[in-house]
CSV table of C-alpha atoms in Angstrom, one decimal:
chain,number,residue,atom,x,y,z
A,48,UNK,CA,23.7,-32.1,32.5
A,49,UNK,CA,21.2,-31.2,34.3
A,50,UNK,CA,20.9,-28.2,33.6
A,51,UNK,CA,21.4,-28.9,30.3
A,52,UNK,CA,18.9,-31.1,30.1
A,53,UNK,CA,16.7,-28.8,31.0
A,54,UNK,CA,17.3,-26.9,28.7
A,55,UNK,CA,17.5,-29.1,26.1
A,56,UNK,CA,13.2,-29.9,27.4
A,57,UNK,CA,12.6,-26.2,27.4
A,58,UNK,CA,13.6,-25.7,24.1
A,59,UNK,CA,11.3,-29.1,22.9
A,60,UNK,CA,8.7,-27.4,24.6
A,61,UNK,CA,9.1,-24.0,23.0
A,62,UNK,CA,9.3,-25.7,20.2
A,63,UNK,CA,6.4,-28.5,19.9
A,64,UNK,CA,4.7,-25.4,20.9
A,65,UNK,CA,6.3,-22.9,18.1
A,66,UNK,CA,4.9,-25.5,16.8
A,67,UNK,CA,1.4,-26.2,17.4
A,68,UNK,CA,0.8,-22.1,16.6
A,69,UNK,CA,1.9,-23.1,12.7
A,70,UNK,CA,-0.2,-25.3,12.2
A,71,UNK,CA,-3.8,-23.0,13.2
A,72,UNK,CA,-2.4,-20.3,11.3
A,73,UNK,CA,-2.1,-22.8,8.1
A,74,UNK,CA,-5.4,-24.0,8.9
A,75,UNK,CA,-6.6,-20.3,8.8
A,76,UNK,CA,-4.7,-19.1,5.9
A,77,UNK,CA,-6.0,-22.4,4.2
A,78,UNK,CA,-9.4,-21.1,5.5
A,79,UNK,CA,-8.8,-16.8,4.6
A,80,UNK,CA,-7.5,-17.6,1.0
A,81,UNK,CA,-10.2,-20.8,0.1
A,82,UNK,CA,-12.4,-17.0,1.2
A,83,UNK,CA,-10.9,-14.9,-0.9
A,84,UNK,CA,-10.9,-17.2,-4.2
A,85,UNK,CA,-14.4,-17.4,-4.0
A,86,UNK,CA,-14.9,-14.3,-4.6
A,87,UNK,CA,-18.0,-13.2,-2.3
A,88,UNK,CA,-18.0,-9.7,-4.4
A,89,UNK,CA,-18.4,-10.6,-7.7
A,90,UNK,CA,-15.7,-8.6,-8.4
A,91,UNK,CA,-13.0,-11.3,-10.3
A,92,UNK,CA,-14.5,-9.7,-13.9
A,93,UNK,CA,-12.8,-6.7,-13.9
A,94,UNK,CA,-10.3,-8.0,-12.8
A,95,UNK,CA,-9.8,-11.0,-15.5
A,96,UNK,CA,-10.3,-8.1,-18.0
A,97,UNK,CA,-7.2,-6.2,-16.9
A,98,UNK,CA,-4.8,-9.1,-17.6
A,99,UNK,CA,-3.3,-8.5,-14.0
A,100,UNK,CA,-5.4,-10.9,-11.8
A,101,UNK,CA,-2.1,-12.6,-9.5
A,102,UNK,CA,-3.1,-11.2,-6.4
A,103,UNK,CA,-5.6,-14.1,-7.2
A,104,UNK,CA,-2.8,-16.2,-8.2
A,105,UNK,CA,-2.1,-15.7,-4.3
A,106,UNK,CA,-4.6,-16.3,-2.8
A,107,UNK,CA,-4.0,-20.2,-4.4
A,108,UNK,CA,-0.8,-20.5,-3.8
A,109,UNK,CA,-2.4,-19.5,0.4
A,110,UNK,CA,-4.8,-22.1,-0.1
A,111,UNK,CA,-1.5,-24.3,-1.0
A,112,UNK,CA,0.7,-23.2,1.8
A,113,UNK,CA,-1.5,-23.2,4.4
A,114,UNK,CA,-2.5,-26.6,4.3
A,115,UNK,CA,1.6,-27.8,3.7
A,116,UNK,CA,1.9,-25.6,7.3
A,117,UNK,CA,-0.8,-27.7,8.3
A,118,UNK,CA,0.9,-31.2,7.5
A,119,UNK,CA,4.7,-30.3,8.4
A,120,UNK,CA,3.9,-28.4,11.8
A,121,UNK,CA,2.8,-32.5,12.8
A,122,UNK,CA,5.8,-33.3,11.4
A,123,UNK,CA,8.3,-31.1,13.4
A,124,UNK,CA,5.8,-31.8,16.8
A,125,UNK,CA,6.8,-36.0,16.0
A,126,UNK,CA,10.1,-34.7,15.3
A,127,UNK,CA,11.0,-32.8,18.1
A,128,UNK,CA,9.4,-35.1,20.1
A,129,UNK,CA,11.4,-38.4,19.2
A,130,UNK,CA,14.7,-35.9,18.8
A,131,UNK,CA,15.1,-38.0,15.7
A,132,UNK,CA,17.9,-36.7,13.3
A,133,UNK,CA,16.4,-37.1,10.1
A,134,UNK,CA,13.4,-36.4,10.5
A,135,UNK,CA,14.1,-32.9,11.7
A,136,UNK,CA,16.4,-32.3,8.7
A,137,UNK,CA,13.7,-33.5,6.6
A,138,UNK,CA,11.0,-30.5,8.7
A,139,UNK,CA,13.7,-28.3,8.0
A,140,UNK,CA,14.1,-28.3,4.1
A,141,UNK,CA,10.5,-28.5,3.9
A,142,UNK,CA,9.2,-25.9,5.9
A,143,UNK,CA,12.2,-24.0,4.3
A,144,UNK,CA,10.5,-24.6,0.8
A,145,UNK,CA,7.1,-23.7,1.9
A,146,UNK,CA,8.6,-20.6,3.1
A,147,UNK,CA,9.6,-20.2,-0.2
A,148,UNK,CA,6.2,-20.5,-1.8
A,149,UNK,CA,4.3,-18.5,0.7
A,150,UNK,CA,7.0,-15.8,0.4
A,151,UNK,CA,6.1,-15.8,-2.8
A,152,UNK,CA,2.5,-15.2,-2.6
A,153,UNK,CA,2.7,-12.2,-0.1
A,154,UNK,CA,5.3,-10.3,-2.8
A,155,UNK,CA,3.0,-11.4,-5.0
A,156,UNK,CA,-0.2,-9.9,-3.5
A,157,UNK,CA,1.6,-6.8,-2.1
A,158,UNK,CA,2.5,-6.0,-5.5
A,159,UNK,CA,0.0,-6.2,-7.8
A,160,UNK,CA,-2.8,-4.7,-5.7
A,161,UNK,CA,-0.2,-1.2,-6.4
A,162,UNK,CA,-1.2,-2.1,-9.7
A,163,UNK,CA,-5.2,-1.6,-9.3
A,164,UNK,CA,-6.0,2.3,-9.3
A,165,UNK,CA,-8.2,3.9,-10.3
A,166,UNK,CA,-7.6,4.8,-13.3
A,167,UNK,CA,-6.7,1.4,-14.4
A,168,UNK,CA,-10.2,0.5,-13.9
A,169,UNK,CA,-11.6,3.9,-15.6
A,170,UNK,CA,-9.8,3.5,-18.7
A,171,UNK,CA,-11.3,-0.8,-18.7
A,172,UNK,CA,-14.7,0.4,-17.6
A,173,UNK,CA,-14.9,3.6,-20.5
A,174,UNK,CA,-13.6,0.8,-23.2
A,175,UNK,CA,-15.1,-2.6,-21.9
A,176,UNK,CA,-19.0,-2.1,-21.1
A,177,UNK,CA,-21.5,-2.8,-23.3
A,178,UNK,CA,-19.0,-2.6,-25.7
A,179,UNK,CA,-20.9,-3.4,-28.7
A,180,UNK,CA,-18.4,-4.7,-31.7
A,181,UNK,CA,-16.1,-7.6,-30.4
A,182,UNK,CA,-12.7,-9.0,-32.3
A,183,UNK,CA,-13.7,-12.5,-30.9
A,184,UNK,CA,-15.3,-15.1,-28.3
A,185,UNK,CA,-12.6,-14.4,-25.9
A,186,UNK,CA,-13.3,-10.4,-26.2
A,187,UNK,CA,-17.6,-10.8,-25.8
A,188,UNK,CA,-16.7,-13.8,-22.7
A,189,UNK,CA,-15.3,-10.5,-20.8
A,190,UNK,CA,-17.1,-7.6,-22.1
A,191,UNK,CA,-20.7,-9.4,-21.4
A,192,UNK,CA,-18.7,-9.6,-17.5
A,193,UNK,CA,-17.5,-6.6,-17.7
A,194,UNK,CA,-21.1,-4.8,-18.4
A,195,UNK,CA,-23.0,-7.7,-16.0
A,196,UNK,CA,-20.1,-6.7,-12.9
A,197,UNK,CA,-20.6,-3.0,-13.7
A,198,UNK,CA,-24.3,-3.4,-13.7
A,199,UNK,CA,-24.7,-5.3,-10.7
A,200,UNK,CA,-21.4,-2.8,-9.4
A,201,UNK,CA,-24.2,0.7,-9.7
A,202,UNK,CA,-27.6,-0.8,-8.9
A,203,UNK,CA,-26.0,-2.7,-5.1
A,204,UNK,CA,-23.6,0.2,-4.2
A,205,UNK,CA,-25.3,3.5,-5.8
A,206,UNK,CA,-22.8,4.6,-7.8
A,207,UNK,CA,-21.4,5.8,-10.8
A,208,UNK,CA,-18.9,5.3,-13.2
A,209,UNK,CA,-15.6,5.0,-11.0
A,210,UNK,CA,-15.3,8.6,-9.5
A,211,UNK,CA,-19.0,10.0,-10.7
A,212,UNK,CA,-21.2,10.5,-13.3
A,213,UNK,CA,-18.8,12.8,-15.0
A,214,UNK,CA,-16.3,9.9,-15.8
A,215,UNK,CA,-19.4,9.6,-18.4
A,216,UNK,CA,-18.7,13.2,-19.9
A,217,UNK,CA,-15.5,13.5,-19.6
A,218,UNK,CA,-14.3,11.1,-21.3
A,219,UNK,CA,-15.7,9.3,-25.1
A,220,UNK,CA,-16.6,4.8,-24.6
A,221,UNK,CA,-18.0,2.8,-26.2
A,222,UNK,CA,-20.9,3.5,-24.2
A,223,UNK,CA,-20.9,5.9,-26.1
A,224,UNK,CA,-20.8,5.3,-29.9
A,225,UNK,CA,-24.4,3.1,-29.4
A,226,UNK,CA,-25.9,5.6,-26.9
A,227,UNK,CA,-26.3,8.7,-28.1
A,228,UNK,CA,-25.4,11.8,-24.8
A,229,UNK,CA,-28.7,13.2,-24.9
A,230,UNK,CA,-30.5,9.9,-24.6
A,231,UNK,CA,-27.5,9.0,-22.2
A,232,UNK,CA,-25.4,11.4,-19.9
A,233,UNK,CA,-24.6,8.3,-18.1
A,234,UNK,CA,-25.9,5.1,-17.5
A,235,UNK,CA,-29.6,4.2,-16.9
A,236,UNK,CA,-28.2,1.8,-14.0
A,237,UNK,CA,-26.8,5.1,-12.0
A,238,UNK,CA,-30.3,6.7,-11.4
A,239,UNK,CA,-32.5,6.0,-8.1
A,240,UNK,CA,-34.8,2.9,-9.2
A,241,UNK,CA,-37.8,2.6,-7.8
A,242,UNK,CA,-39.0,-1.2,-6.5
A,243,UNK,CA,-39.5,-2.1,-9.9
A,244,UNK,CA,-36.2,-1.2,-11.1
A,245,UNK,CA,-36.5,0.4,-13.5
A,246,UNK,CA,-35.8,4.2,-12.3
A,247,UNK,CA,-37.3,7.0,-10.2
A,248,UNK,CA,-38.1,10.2,-12.4
A,249,UNK,CA,-35.6,8.6,-15.8
A,250,UNK,CA,-35.9,13.3,-16.8
A,251,UNK,CA,-34.0,14.1,-13.6
A,252,UNK,CA,-32.1,11.5,-13.6
A,253,UNK,CA,-30.5,12.4,-17.1
A,254,UNK,CA,-31.1,16.2,-15.9
A,255,UNK,CA,-28.6,15.7,-12.8
A,256,UNK,CA,-30.8,16.3,-10.2
A,257,UNK,CA,-28.9,15.4,-7.0
A,258,UNK,CA,-31.9,12.6,-5.7
A,259,UNK,CA,-32.3,11.0,-8.7
A,260,UNK,CA,-29.3,10.2,-10.0
A,261,UNK,CA,-26.0,9.0,-8.4
A,262,UNK,CA,-23.1,11.2,-8.3
A,263,UNK,CA,-20.8,8.7,-5.8
A,264,UNK,CA,-18.0,7.2,-7.5
A,265,UNK,CA,-17.6,3.1,-6.8
A,266,UNK,CA,-14.1,3.5,-7.0
A,267,UNK,CA,-14.1,2.8,-3.1
A,268,UNK,CA,-16.8,-0.5,-4.1
A,269,UNK,CA,-14.1,-1.6,-5.7
A,270,UNK,CA,-10.9,-1.8,-4.1
A,271,UNK,CA,-12.3,-2.0,-0.7
A,272,UNK,CA,-12.3,-6.3,-0.5
A,273,UNK,CA,-9.8,-6.0,-3.0
A,274,UNK,CA,-7.2,-3.8,-0.7
A,275,UNK,CA,-8.7,-6.1,1.9
A,276,UNK,CA,-8.2,-9.0,0.0
A,277,UNK,CA,-4.2,-8.2,-0.7
A,278,UNK,CA,-3.8,-7.0,2.4
A,279,UNK,CA,-5.0,-10.3,4.1
A,280,UNK,CA,-3.0,-12.7,1.6
A,281,UNK,CA,0.2,-10.4,2.6
A,282,UNK,CA,0.9,-9.1,5.9
A,283,UNK,CA,-1.5,-12.9,7.5
A,284,UNK,CA,0.7,-14.8,5.0
A,285,UNK,CA,4.0,-12.0,6.7
A,286,UNK,CA,3.3,-12.8,9.9
A,287,UNK,CA,3.0,-16.5,9.9
A,288,UNK,CA,6.7,-15.7,8.4
A,289,UNK,CA,7.9,-13.8,11.1
A,290,UNK,CA,6.7,-17.0,13.4
A,291,UNK,CA,8.2,-20.3,11.6
A,292,UNK,CA,11.8,-17.9,10.4
A,293,UNK,CA,11.2,-18.8,14.8
A,294,UNK,CA,10.9,-21.5,15.3
A,295,UNK,CA,13.0,-23.2,12.1
A,296,UNK,CA,15.9,-21.0,13.7
A,297,UNK,CA,15.2,-22.7,17.0
A,298,UNK,CA,14.7,-26.1,15.2
A,299,UNK,CA,17.9,-25.7,13.2
A,300,UNK,CA,19.6,-24.8,16.7
A,301,UNK,CA,17.7,-27.8,19.0
A,302,UNK,CA,19.4,-30.1,15.4
A,303,UNK,CA,22.6,-28.5,15.7
A,304,UNK,CA,22.7,-29.5,19.6
A,305,UNK,CA,20.7,-32.3,21.5
A,306,UNK,CA,23.0,-35.6,21.9
A,307,UNK,CA,21.2,-39.2,21.4
B,25,UNK,CA,-53.9,66.0,-38.8
B,26,UNK,CA,-50.7,65.9,-37.0
B,27,UNK,CA,-51.9,63.7,-33.0
B,28,UNK,CA,-53.4,60.8,-34.6
B,29,UNK,CA,-49.9,61.1,-37.1
B,30,UNK,CA,-48.1,61.4,-34.3
B,31,UNK,CA,-50.6,58.3,-33.0
B,32,UNK,CA,-49.5,56.4,-35.9
B,33,UNK,CA,-46.3,56.0,-35.3
B,34,UNK,CA,-46.6,55.7,-31.1
B,35,UNK,CA,-47.5,51.6,-31.9
B,36,UNK,CA,-44.8,50.6,-34.8
B,37,UNK,CA,-41.9,52.6,-32.2
B,38,UNK,CA,-43.0,49.8,-29.4
B,39,UNK,CA,-43.0,46.9,-31.8
B,40,UNK,CA,-40.1,44.9,-30.8
B,41,UNK,CA,-39.8,45.4,-26.7
B,42,UNK,CA,-36.2,45.0,-25.3
B,43,UNK,CA,-36.9,42.9,-22.1
B,44,UNK,CA,-33.7,43.0,-19.8
B,45,UNK,CA,-33.1,39.1,-18.8
B,46,UNK,CA,-30.7,37.5,-20.6
B,47,UNK,CA,-31.5,33.7,-20.4
B,48,UNK,CA,-28.8,31.6,-17.8
B,49,UNK,CA,-28.1,28.3,-16.6
B,50,UNK,CA,-29.4,27.2,-14.6
B,51,UNK,CA,-28.3,25.6,-11.0
B,52,UNK,CA,-25.3,24.2,-10.9
B,53,UNK,CA,-26.0,21.6,-8.5
B,54,UNK,CA,-27.3,19.9,-11.5
B,55,UNK,CA,-25.0,17.1,-12.5
B,56,UNK,CA,-26.0,16.8,-16.5
B,57,UNK,CA,-26.4,20.6,-16.5
B,58,UNK,CA,-23.9,20.8,-19.4
B,59,UNK,CA,-23.1,17.5,-21.2
B,60,UNK,CA,-21.7,17.4,-24.5
B,61,UNK,CA,-24.4,18.3,-26.6
B,62,UNK,CA,-26.7,19.2,-23.9
B,63,UNK,CA,-27.4,22.2,-21.2
B,64,UNK,CA,-29.7,23.2,-19.0
B,65,UNK,CA,-31.5,26.4,-19.2
B,66,UNK,CA,-33.1,28.3,-16.4
B,67,UNK,CA,-37.2,28.7,-17.4
B,68,UNK,CA,-38.5,32.9,-18.5
B,69,UNK,CA,-40.5,32.7,-15.5
B,70,UNK,CA,-41.8,36.0,-14.5
B,71,UNK,CA,-39.9,37.5,-17.3
B,72,UNK,CA,-43.0,38.7,-20.4
B,73,UNK,CA,-45.7,38.7,-18.0
B,74,UNK,CA,-45.8,42.7,-19.4
B,75,UNK,CA,-46.3,41.4,-23.0
B,76,UNK,CA,-49.9,42.4,-24.4
B,77,UNK,CA,-51.6,40.0,-26.5
B,78,UNK,CA,-51.3,35.8,-26.8
B,79,UNK,CA,-47.1,35.6,-27.4
B,80,UNK,CA,-45.9,32.4,-28.4
B,81,UNK,CA,-41.9,32.7,-26.4
B,82,UNK,CA,-39.5,31.1,-28.8
B,83,UNK,CA,-36.0,29.6,-27.5
B,84,UNK,CA,-33.7,30.7,-30.8
B,85,UNK,CA,-30.0,29.4,-30.5
B,86,UNK,CA,-27.8,31.0,-32.5
B,87,UNK,CA,-23.5,30.8,-33.3
B,88,UNK,CA,-21.7,33.7,-32.0
B,89,UNK,CA,-21.3,35.1,-35.6
B,90,UNK,CA,-25.3,35.3,-36.0
B,91,UNK,CA,-25.4,37.3,-33.0
B,92,UNK,CA,-24.9,41.0,-34.4
B,93,UNK,CA,-26.8,40.4,-37.6
B,94,UNK,CA,-29.5,38.2,-36.4
B,95,UNK,CA,-33.2,38.9,-38.3
B,96,UNK,CA,-35.8,38.8,-35.7
B,97,UNK,CA,-38.1,38.6,-38.6
B,98,UNK,CA,-37.5,35.6,-39.8
B,99,UNK,CA,-39.7,33.2,-38.8
B,100,UNK,CA,-39.3,29.5,-37.3
B,101,UNK,CA,-39.5,26.3,-39.2
B,102,UNK,CA,-38.4,28.2,-42.3
B,103,UNK,CA,-34.7,27.1,-43.5
B,104,UNK,CA,-32.5,29.7,-42.1
B,105,UNK,CA,-33.5,28.2,-38.7
B,106,UNK,CA,-34.0,25.0,-39.2
B,107,UNK,CA,-32.4,23.1,-36.9
B,108,UNK,CA,-31.4,19.8,-39.1
B,109,UNK,CA,-29.8,22.6,-40.8
B,110,UNK,CA,-28.0,24.0,-38.2
B,111,UNK,CA,-24.8,25.0,-38.3
B,112,UNK,CA,-24.4,24.5,-41.9
B,113,UNK,CA,-26.3,26.5,-43.4
B,114,UNK,CA,-28.5,28.1,-41.2
B,115,UNK,CA,-27.0,30.4,-38.4
B,116,UNK,CA,-29.3,29.9,-36.1
B,117,UNK,CA,-32.6,28.3,-34.8
B,118,UNK,CA,-35.9,28.2,-33.2
B,119,UNK,CA,-37.1,25.5,-31.0
B,120,UNK,CA,-39.3,25.2,-27.7
B,121,UNK,CA,-42.3,27.2,-28.7
B,122,UNK,CA,-44.8,27.7,-25.5
B,123,UNK,CA,-47.0,29.7,-24.4
B,124,UNK,CA,-47.4,32.9,-22.1
B,125,UNK,CA,-49.1,30.1,-19.7
B,126,UNK,CA,-45.9,28.1,-18.8
B,127,UNK,CA,-44.2,31.1,-17.5
B,128,UNK,CA,-46.0,32.4,-14.1
B,129,UNK,CA,-44.8,34.7,-11.8
B,130,UNK,CA,-44.2,32.3,-9.3
B,131,UNK,CA,-47.4,33.0,-6.3
B,132,UNK,CA,-45.3,31.8,-3.5
B,133,UNK,CA,-42.4,31.4,-2.5
B,134,UNK,CA,-40.4,28.7,-4.6
B,135,UNK,CA,-41.2,25.5,-3.4
B,136,UNK,CA,-37.7,23.4,-3.2
B,137,UNK,CA,-38.9,20.9,-5.0
B,138,UNK,CA,-39.6,22.5,-7.6
B,139,UNK,CA,-37.5,23.2,-11.0
B,140,UNK,CA,-37.9,25.5,-13.7
B,141,UNK,CA,-35.5,24.1,-16.1
B,142,UNK,CA,-35.5,24.3,-20.2
B,143,UNK,CA,-32.8,21.2,-21.5
B,144,UNK,CA,-31.8,22.2,-24.4
B,145,UNK,CA,-31.1,19.7,-26.9
B,146,UNK,CA,-33.1,16.7,-25.4
B,147,UNK,CA,-35.1,15.3,-28.2
B,148,UNK,CA,-33.2,12.7,-30.4
B,149,UNK,CA,-35.9,11.3,-32.3
B,150,UNK,CA,-36.6,14.2,-34.7
B,151,UNK,CA,-33.2,15.7,-34.5
B,152,UNK,CA,-32.8,13.6,-38.3
B,153,UNK,CA,-36.6,14.6,-39.4
B,154,UNK,CA,-36.5,17.2,-41.9
B,155,UNK,CA,-40.0,17.8,-41.6
B,156,UNK,CA,-39.3,19.0,-37.8
B,157,UNK,CA,-37.4,22.0,-37.6
B,158,UNK,CA,-38.0,23.2,-34.5
B,159,UNK,CA,-36.8,20.6,-32.8
B,160,UNK,CA,-35.2,20.5,-29.9
B,161,UNK,CA,-32.5,18.3,-30.7
B,162,UNK,CA,-29.1,17.4,-29.5
B,163,UNK,CA,-26.5,20.1,-30.5
B,164,UNK,CA,-24.0,19.2,-33.1
B,165,UNK,CA,-20.9,20.3,-31.1
B,166,UNK,CA,-18.6,22.2,-28.6
B,167,UNK,CA,-20.1,25.1,-29.5
B,168,UNK,CA,-20.0,27.9,-28.1
B,169,UNK,CA,-23.2,29.3,-29.0
B,170,UNK,CA,-25.6,32.1,-27.8
B,171,UNK,CA,-28.8,32.1,-26.9
B,172,UNK,CA,-32.2,33.8,-26.7
B,173,UNK,CA,-35.3,34.1,-25.5
B,174,UNK,CA,-38.8,35.7,-28.3
B,175,UNK,CA,-41.7,36.5,-28.5
B,176,UNK,CA,-44.1,35.9,-31.5
B,177,UNK,CA,-47.4,37.5,-32.1
B,178,UNK,CA,-48.1,35.4,-34.6
B,179,UNK,CA,-45.4,35.8,-36.9
B,180,UNK,CA,-44.5,39.8,-35.7
B,181,UNK,CA,-41.7,39.8,-32.7
B,182,UNK,CA,-43.4,41.7,-30.3
B,183,UNK,CA,-40.6,40.9,-27.2
B,184,UNK,CA,-37.2,39.4,-27.0
B,185,UNK,CA,-34.7,39.2,-24.0
B,186,UNK,CA,-31.0,39.7,-24.0
B,187,UNK,CA,-28.6,37.6,-25.8
B,188,UNK,CA,-27.0,35.0,-22.9
B,189,UNK,CA,-23.0,34.7,-22.7
B,190,UNK,CA,-21.8,32.6,-24.7
B,191,UNK,CA,-22.2,28.9,-23.4
B,192,UNK,CA,-19.8,26.3,-24.4
B,193,UNK,CA,-20.1,22.5,-23.8
B,194,UNK,CA,-18.4,20.0,-22.8
B,195,UNK,CA,-15.5,18.0,-25.1
B,196,UNK,CA,-15.4,14.9,-24.9
B,197,UNK,CA,-11.1,12.8,-24.4
B,198,UNK,CA,-10.6,9.4,-25.6
B,199,UNK,CA,-10.0,6.4,-23.6
B,200,UNK,CA,-6.8,6.9,-24.5
B,201,UNK,CA,-5.3,10.0,-23.0
B,202,UNK,CA,-6.4,8.6,-19.6
B,203,UNK,CA,-2.4,8.6,-18.5
B,204,UNK,CA,-1.1,5.3,-17.9
B,205,UNK,CA,-1.8,3.3,-14.7
B,206,UNK,CA,1.7,4.3,-13.3
B,207,UNK,CA,1.8,2.1,-10.6
B,208,UNK,CA,4.3,3.8,-7.9
B,209,UNK,CA,5.5,0.4,-5.4
B,210,UNK,CA,3.8,1.1,-2.0
B,211,UNK,CA,6.0,1.6,2.0
B,212,UNK,CA,4.5,-1.6,3.0
B,213,UNK,CA,5.5,-3.5,0.0
B,214,UNK,CA,8.7,-2.7,-0.3
B,215,UNK,CA,9.3,-3.4,3.6
B,216,UNK,CA,7.8,-6.6,3.0
B,217,UNK,CA,9.5,-7.6,0.3
B,218,UNK,CA,13.6,-6.9,2.1
B,219,UNK,CA,12.6,-8.0,5.7
B,220,UNK,CA,10.4,-11.2,3.8
B,221,UNK,CA,14.8,-11.6,1.5
B,222,UNK,CA,16.4,-10.7,4.7
B,223,UNK,CA,14.8,-12.9,6.6
B,224,UNK,CA,15.0,-16.5,4.2
B,225,UNK,CA,19.0,-15.4,3.5
B,226,UNK,CA,19.3,-15.9,7.5
B,227,UNK,CA,17.6,-19.3,6.6
B,228,UNK,CA,19.4,-20.2,4.3
B,229,UNK,CA,22.9,-19.2,5.4
B,230,UNK,CA,21.2,-21.1,9.0
B,231,UNK,CA,20.3,-24.1,6.9
B,232,UNK,CA,24.0,-23.9,5.2
B,233,UNK,CA,25.9,-24.1,8.3
B,234,UNK,CA,24.0,-26.5,9.8
B,235,UNK,CA,24.4,-28.9,7.6
B,236,UNK,CA,28.1,-27.8,7.7
B,237,UNK,CA,28.3,-29.2,11.1
B,238,UNK,CA,26.8,-32.4,10.3
B,239,UNK,CA,29.0,-33.0,7.4
B,240,UNK,CA,32.3,-31.9,9.9
B,241,UNK,CA,30.5,-33.8,12.6
B,242,UNK,CA,30.7,-37.2,10.5
B,243,UNK,CA,34.1,-36.2,9.8
B,244,UNK,CA,35.7,-36.8,13.3
B,245,UNK,CA,35.6,-33.5,14.6
B,246,UNK,CA,35.0,-33.0,18.0
B,247,UNK,CA,32.0,-35.7,17.9
B,248,UNK,CA,28.8,-35.6,19.7
B,249,UNK,CA,28.2,-39.0,19.7
B,250,UNK,CA,30.7,-40.7,21.6
B,251,UNK,CA,30.1,-39.9,25.2
B,252,UNK,CA,33.4,-38.5,27.2
B,253,UNK,CA,33.0,-40.8,30.1
B,254,UNK,CA,36.6,-41.0,31.4
B,255,UNK,CA,35.4,-44.8,32.9
B,256,UNK,CA,37.8,-44.4,36.5
B,257,UNK,CA,38.6,-48.0,37.8
B,258,UNK,CA,38.7,-47.5,41.3
B,259,UNK,CA,41.3,-49.6,43.1
B,260,UNK,CA,39.7,-51.1,46.0
B,261,UNK,CA,42.4,-51.2,49.3
B,262,UNK,CA,40.6,-54.8,50.4
B,263,UNK,CA,41.8,-54.9,54.0
B,264,UNK,CA,44.7,-57.8,53.2
B,265,UNK,CA,43.0,-60.2,55.8
B,266,UNK,CA,44.6,-63.2,54.3
B,267,UNK,CA,48.1,-61.0,55.0
B,268,UNK,CA,47.5,-60.4,59.1
B,269,UNK,CA,46.6,-63.5,60.3
B,270,UNK,CA,50.0,-64.9,58.8
B,271,UNK,CA,51.9,-61.5,60.3
B,272,UNK,CA,50.8,-62.7,63.9
B,273,UNK,CA,51.9,-66.4,63.3
């Protein structure tokens, strides 16, 4: 009896420890997802315009799941220490529901990250950047935001286009409809700027002289933060779920074994 | 009398000097070397320096069909050489006129910062202006085009370069030609989905097993409710104190 009593105690200790870790990870998940939702790189307008912004939905779910994990871990600790069967049953069922939501969040983030290819952003940039004829208010708003985002992106990251300035030459675009090719082989934001915010040498920029225009593409500047976002939500969530799986199995075992 | 005739003949045959350097495109390191309506040529430096007098160097841009029968005497600014009518009624146009002073021979080794180029097609303001037939306007299509430099003394052609190779400009595709984003599922995503699904299935199975176990418990199977305490009442064989005195008596 003494031995099994000790075994039960060890199991209790492990479960309490497991729940403490779940609680802390829940808070960490909430914090991480709040950080992503706040969009520090201001790239959300590009995602919104692709009408495929589910990695943001995944982050939103993550915020609430993280908080639920924290609350449930406290319930779990109380249930294990008090050895109350009802509490533990409630804990297990609610944890399973939270598990399902977090699973949805991870899979959504991972799947939708795969949609964000260079071609997607290229097509969007060509069709929306500086588009002058918009069909309705929604279209106008999205166009303005995409234009604003691209302008900021090109200035801050010293880049041009998705793969390079040749994007503006290889394809016709909404930009090309209002800006002639001779005056604007590429937008002026692709030029190297001086301190006042105007091109250092406009002719040099139009000619494409190295040093007077940005010859690299912006795709790295876009995909870097988005990858971090998607993988951060997906893989951290996955790690939490693996740990939670072990704790839940242990709790189920404990539930079916302990005596009143 | 023969001698003066010969002397008279000499200057006339030396009328149009053919120089060997055809125009070439500028260095490929320029990003804007060829766009959909412009291209960049190297300046004809040190090419016309042998020419006497004070000629004006013109750039001639023509469609390849006009090259065999090209007439150097047709002056710039005439309707057959007007940019605005190119290439419909004018098979060639002349533009970018400048004096020899602007194309000097390089005195010292070329400094790396120097770029000596001519951008053909850079003037958009006069492209539709009929009063500016020598406008350096954007080219109307992808071409191909052939160019050469022509030196005019007054209205008399005195020197020319050979015709360049045909130059074909870029053609822009519509954005709809970009392949629809074929989203391939990455290995990581597949692993994540499958592992999580398996774990969730195990947990659900565990929950079901737990509830079945609890259910069978309350129905009175082997239970952990009642504690199997075997109460053994030990009968103490008390010393029959009362018996012994009776036996002695």
